PDB file of C-alpha atoms in Angstrom:
ATOM      1  CA  MET A 289     -55.314-109.120 204.207  1.00 43.00           C
ATOM      2  CA  ALA A 290     -53.814-111.066 201.331  1.00 48.00           C
ATOM      3  CA  ASP A 291     -56.249-109.441 198.894  1.00 52.00           C
ATOM      4  CA  ASN A 292     -54.717-106.024 199.592  1.00 51.00           C
ATOM      5  CA  TYR A 293     -51.394-106.513 197.838  1.00 58.00           C
ATOM      6  CA  GLY A 294     -49.136-103.526 198.380  1.00 56.00           C
ATOM      7  CA  LEU A 295     -50.939-102.315 201.505  1.00 51.00           C
ATOM      8  CA  LYS A 296     -48.276-100.861 203.764  1.00 52.00           C
ATOM      9  CA  TYR A 297     -50.313 -99.262 206.560  1.00 53.00           C
ATOM     10  CA  THR A 298     -53.872 -99.782 207.708  1.00 55.00           C
ATOM     11  CA  VAL A 299     -53.790 -96.657 209.858  1.00 65.00           C
ATOM     12  CA  PRO A 300     -52.028 -93.425 208.918  1.00 73.00           C
ATOM     13  CA  ARG A 301     -49.161 -93.607 211.405  1.00 84.00           C
ATOM     14  CA  VAL A 302     -45.683 -93.116 210.032  1.00 91.00           C
ATOM     15  CA  SER A 303     -42.320 -92.790 211.743  1.00 95.00           C
ATOM     16  CA  PHE A 304     -40.270 -89.746 210.697  1.00 95.00           C
ATOM     17  CA  LEU A 305     -36.713 -88.780 211.566  1.00 96.00           C
ATOM     18  CA  LEU A 306     -36.300 -85.622 213.642  1.00 96.00           C
ATOM     19  CA  ASP A 307     -34.309 -82.500 212.902  1.00 94.00           C
ATOM     20  CA  ALA A 308     -31.687 -81.731 215.556  1.00 93.00           C
ATOM     21  CA  ASP A 309     -32.986 -78.161 215.877  1.00 90.00           C
ATOM     22  CA  THR A 310     -36.435 -79.241 217.054  1.00 91.00           C
ATOM     23  CA  ALA A 311     -37.679 -78.657 220.567  1.00 92.00           C
ATOM     24  CA  ASP A 312     -38.648 -81.660 222.681  1.00 95.00           C
ATOM     25  CA  ILE A 313     -41.893 -83.117 221.353  1.00 95.00           C
ATOM     26  CA  ASP A 314     -44.972 -84.019 223.370  1.00 94.00           C
ATOM     27  CA  GLU A 315     -47.829 -86.219 222.233  1.00 92.00           C
ATOM     28  CA  GLY A 316     -50.276 -84.115 220.199  1.00 92.00           C
ATOM     29  CA  ASP A 317     -47.757 -81.479 219.076  1.00 94.00           C
ATOM     30  CA  ALA A 318     -48.162 -80.256 215.506  1.00 94.00           C
ATOM     31  CA  LEU A 319     -45.191 -81.185 213.317  1.00 95.00           C
ATOM     32  CA  THR A 320     -43.821 -79.765 210.092  1.00 94.00           C
ATOM     33  CA  PHE A 321     -41.054 -80.599 207.631  1.00 92.00           C
ATOM     34  CA  THR A 322     -37.903 -78.554 208.256  1.00 85.00           C
ATOM     35  CA  ASP A 323     -37.601 -77.619 204.572  1.00 77.00           C
ATOM     36  CA  ALA A 324     -38.324 -79.013 201.146  1.00 64.00           C
ATOM     37  CA  THR A 325     -35.075 -80.983 200.854  1.00 65.00           C
ATOM     38  CA  SER A 326     -34.025 -82.264 204.282  1.00 84.00           C
ATOM     39  CA  GLY A 327     -36.717 -84.870 204.891  1.00 89.00           C
ATOM     40  CA  TYR A 328     -36.610 -84.288 208.660  1.00 95.00           C
ATOM     41  CA  VAL A 329     -39.507 -83.106 210.806  1.00 95.00           C
ATOM     42  CA  LYS A 330     -39.666 -80.730 213.733  1.00 95.00           C
ATOM     43  CA  LYS A 331     -42.183 -79.347 216.162  1.00 94.00           C
ATOM     44  CA  VAL A 332     -44.034 -76.314 214.825  1.00 93.00           C
ATOM     45  CA  ASP A 333     -42.355 -73.298 216.408  1.00 90.00           C
ATOM     46  CA  ALA A 334     -43.705 -70.397 214.353  1.00 89.00           C
ATOM     47  CA  ALA A 335     -47.166 -69.271 213.336  1.00 85.00           C
ATOM     48  CA  ALA A 336     -48.454 -70.446 209.957  1.00 86.00           C
ATOM     49  CA  GLU A 337     -46.011 -73.330 209.476  1.00 92.00           C
ATOM     50  CA  ALA A 338     -47.539 -76.080 207.348  1.00 93.00           C
ATOM     51  CA  VAL A 339     -48.787 -78.954 209.530  1.00 95.00           C
ATOM     52  CA  MET A 340     -47.827 -82.378 208.161  1.00 93.00           C
ATOM     53  CA  GLY A 341     -49.181 -84.332 211.125  1.00 94.00           C
ATOM     54  CA  PHE A 342     -49.348 -84.669 214.895  1.00 93.00           C
ATOM     55  CA  ALA A 343     -46.918 -86.428 217.242  1.00 93.00           C
ATOM     56  CA  MET A 344     -48.201 -89.658 218.727  1.00 92.00           C
ATOM     57  CA  GLN A 345     -45.489 -89.912 221.362  1.00 93.00           C
ATOM     58  CA  LYS A 346     -43.132 -87.874 223.517  1.00 96.00           C
ATOM     59  CA  VAL A 347     -39.589 -87.612 222.116  1.00 97.00           C
ATOM     60  CA  ASP A 348     -36.576 -85.621 223.280  1.00 97.00           C
ATOM     61  CA  SER A 349     -34.749 -83.472 220.747  1.00 95.00           C
ATOM     62  CA  PRO A 350     -31.946 -85.473 219.097  1.00 95.00           C
ATOM     63  CA  SER A 351     -28.318 -84.334 219.208  1.00 95.00           C
ATOM     64  CA  SER A 352     -27.993 -84.745 215.430  1.00 94.00           C
ATOM     65  CA  ASP A 353     -30.331 -84.781 212.444  1.00 93.00           C
ATOM     66  CA  GLY A 354     -32.023 -88.172 212.267  1.00 94.00           C
ATOM     67  CA  GLY A 355     -30.773 -89.134 215.734  1.00 96.00           C
ATOM     68  CA  ALA A 356     -34.337 -89.875 216.868  1.00 96.00           C
ATOM     69  CA  SER A 357     -37.677 -90.571 215.262  1.00 96.00           C
ATOM     70  CA  VAL A 358     -41.284 -89.822 216.135  1.00 96.00           C
ATOM     71  CA  LEU A 359     -44.484 -91.670 215.307  1.00 95.00           C
ATOM     72  CA  VAL A 360     -46.785 -89.244 213.463  1.00 94.00           C
ATOM     73  CA  ASP A 361     -50.532 -89.300 212.848  1.00 91.00           C
ATOM     74  CA  THR A 362     -50.734 -88.202 209.212  1.00 92.00           C
ATOM     75  CA  SER A 363     -54.480 -88.787 208.863  1.00 90.00           C
ATOM     76  CA  LYS A 364     -56.751 -86.101 207.511  1.00 90.00           C
ATOM     77  CA  GLU A 365     -59.620 -87.705 209.431  1.00 88.00           C
ATOM     78  CA  SER A 366     -58.193 -87.432 212.963  1.00 88.00           C
ATOM     79  CA  VAL A 367     -59.668 -84.610 215.035  1.00 92.00           C
ATOM     80  CA  TYR A 368     -57.613 -82.656 217.581  1.00 92.00           C
ATOM     81  CA  GLU A 369     -58.689 -80.087 220.163  1.00 94.00           C
ATOM     82  CA  PHE A 370     -56.606 -76.945 220.665  1.00 94.00           C
ATOM     83  CA  PRO A 371     -57.183 -73.639 222.429  1.00 95.00           C
ATOM     84  CA  ALA A 372     -57.195 -70.356 220.558  1.00 96.00           C
ATOM     85  CA  ASP A 373     -53.786 -68.671 220.685  1.00 94.00           C
ATOM     86  CA  ALA A 374     -55.529 -65.340 221.311  1.00 95.00           C
ATOM     87  CA  GLY A 375     -59.093 -64.080 221.328  1.00 96.00           C
ATOM     88  CA  SER A 376     -62.306 -66.044 221.682  1.00 97.00           C
ATOM     89  CA  VAL A 377     -63.648 -68.835 219.521  1.00 97.00           C
ATOM     90  CA  THR A 378     -67.151 -68.499 218.080  1.00 98.00           C
ATOM     91  CA  GLN A 379     -69.519 -70.858 216.298  1.00 98.00           C
ATOM     92  CA  ALA A 380     -68.778 -68.901 213.101  1.00 98.00           C
ATOM     93  CA  LEU A 381     -65.331 -70.573 212.982  1.00 98.00           C
ATOM     94  CA  VAL A 382     -66.845 -73.975 212.166  1.00 98.00           C
ATOM     95  CA  GLY A 383     -65.892 -74.778 208.586  1.00 98.00           C
ATOM     96  CA  ALA A 384     -63.078 -72.199 208.507  1.00 98.00           C
ATOM     97  CA  SER A 385     -59.578 -73.133 207.367  1.00 98.00           C
ATOM     98  CA  LEU A 386     -57.033 -71.723 209.814  1.00 97.00           C
ATOM     99  CA  ASP A 387     -53.343 -71.861 210.788  1.00 96.00           C
ATOM    100  CA  ILE A 388     -51.663 -73.575 213.699  1.00 95.00           C
ATOM    101  CA  GLY A 389     -50.471 -71.240 216.460  1.00 94.00           C
ATOM    102  CA  ALA A 390     -46.807 -70.393 216.982  1.00 91.00           C
ATOM    103  CA  ASP A 391     -46.438 -72.965 219.779  1.00 91.00           C
ATOM    104  CA  GLY A 392     -47.749 -75.925 217.768  1.00 91.00           C
ATOM    105  CA  ARG A 393     -50.423 -76.519 220.416  1.00 92.00           C
ATOM    106  CA  SER A 394     -52.944 -73.760 219.675  1.00 94.00           C
ATOM    107  CA  ILE A 395     -54.997 -72.423 216.770  1.00 95.00           C
ATOM    108  CA  ASP A 396     -54.480 -69.003 215.226  1.00 96.00           C
ATOM    109  CA  ILE A 397     -58.154 -68.115 214.845  1.00 96.00           C
ATOM    110  CA  ASN A 398     -57.225 -65.155 212.638  1.00 95.00           C
ATOM    111  CA  GLY A 399     -54.523 -66.894 210.593  1.00 95.00           C
ATOM    112  CA  THR A 400     -55.132 -68.005 207.028  1.00 96.00           C
ATOM    113  CA  VAL A 401     -51.603 -68.152 205.575  1.00 95.00           C
ATOM    114  CA  THR A 402     -51.408 -71.953 205.281  1.00 95.00           C
ATOM    115  CA  ALA A 403     -55.065 -72.569 206.187  1.00 96.00           C
ATOM    116  CA  ASP A 404     -54.277 -76.275 206.559  1.00 94.00           C
ATOM    117  CA  LEU A 405     -56.497 -76.974 209.584  1.00 96.00           C
ATOM    118  CA  VAL A 406     -60.271 -77.109 209.215  1.00 97.00           C
ATOM    119  CA  VAL A 407     -62.444 -76.300 212.218  1.00 97.00           C
ATOM    120  CA  VAL A 408     -65.058 -79.041 212.666  1.00 96.00           C
ATOM    121  CA  GLY A 409     -66.386 -77.871 216.026  1.00 96.00           C
ATOM    122  CA  VAL A 410     -65.885 -75.365 218.824  1.00 96.00           C
ATOM    123  CA  ASP A 411     -66.323 -75.260 222.577  1.00 95.00           C
ATOM    124  CA  THR A 412     -66.969 -71.622 223.410  1.00 97.00           C
ATOM    125  CA  ASP A 413     -66.886 -72.311 227.160  1.00 97.00           C
ATOM    126  CA  ALA A 414     -63.420 -73.879 226.997  1.00 95.00           C
ATOM    127  CA  ASN A 415     -62.334 -71.539 224.152  1.00 96.00           C
ATOM    128  CA  THR A 416     -61.144 -74.464 222.043  1.00 95.00           C
ATOM    129  CA  CYS A 417     -61.485 -75.599 218.441  1.00 96.00           C
ATOM    130  CA  LEU A 418     -61.812 -79.135 217.135  1.00 94.00           C
ATOM    131  CA  VAL A 419     -59.675 -79.311 214.008  1.00 95.00           C
ATOM    132  CA  LYS A 420     -58.481 -81.762 211.392  1.00 93.00           C
ATOM    133  CA  ARG A 421     -55.935 -81.422 208.604  1.00 93.00           C
ATOM    134  CA  ALA A 422     -57.360 -80.000 205.385  1.00 92.00           C
TER     135      ALA A 422
END
């Protein structure tokens, strides 16, 4: 790819350093920055935290800030499937911008604080939403 001078990544996977206060991370967990100045990431552990990407690997919580890193899918084109944190999904959710659930592995189908996940499909039988980052 010599014609693409300056190309750093061909797929949106980036390694980020972890905050020591994060819970253990599983593949597919939603991740967020700990704050505007630290530069570390952590697993989403509260409703309506801004999702910066999704973990692509399992990683144990580090003993100190930056003591471990995680590969993150930062793409806005990747689609993930998550259950509703409460209630039932409906076809009317398709196209809605919603929040991640408090556990980082569900969708708050009533949450619109950050509204950083767009519903691109639903499975009403499984009560799940297909979402991508807005």
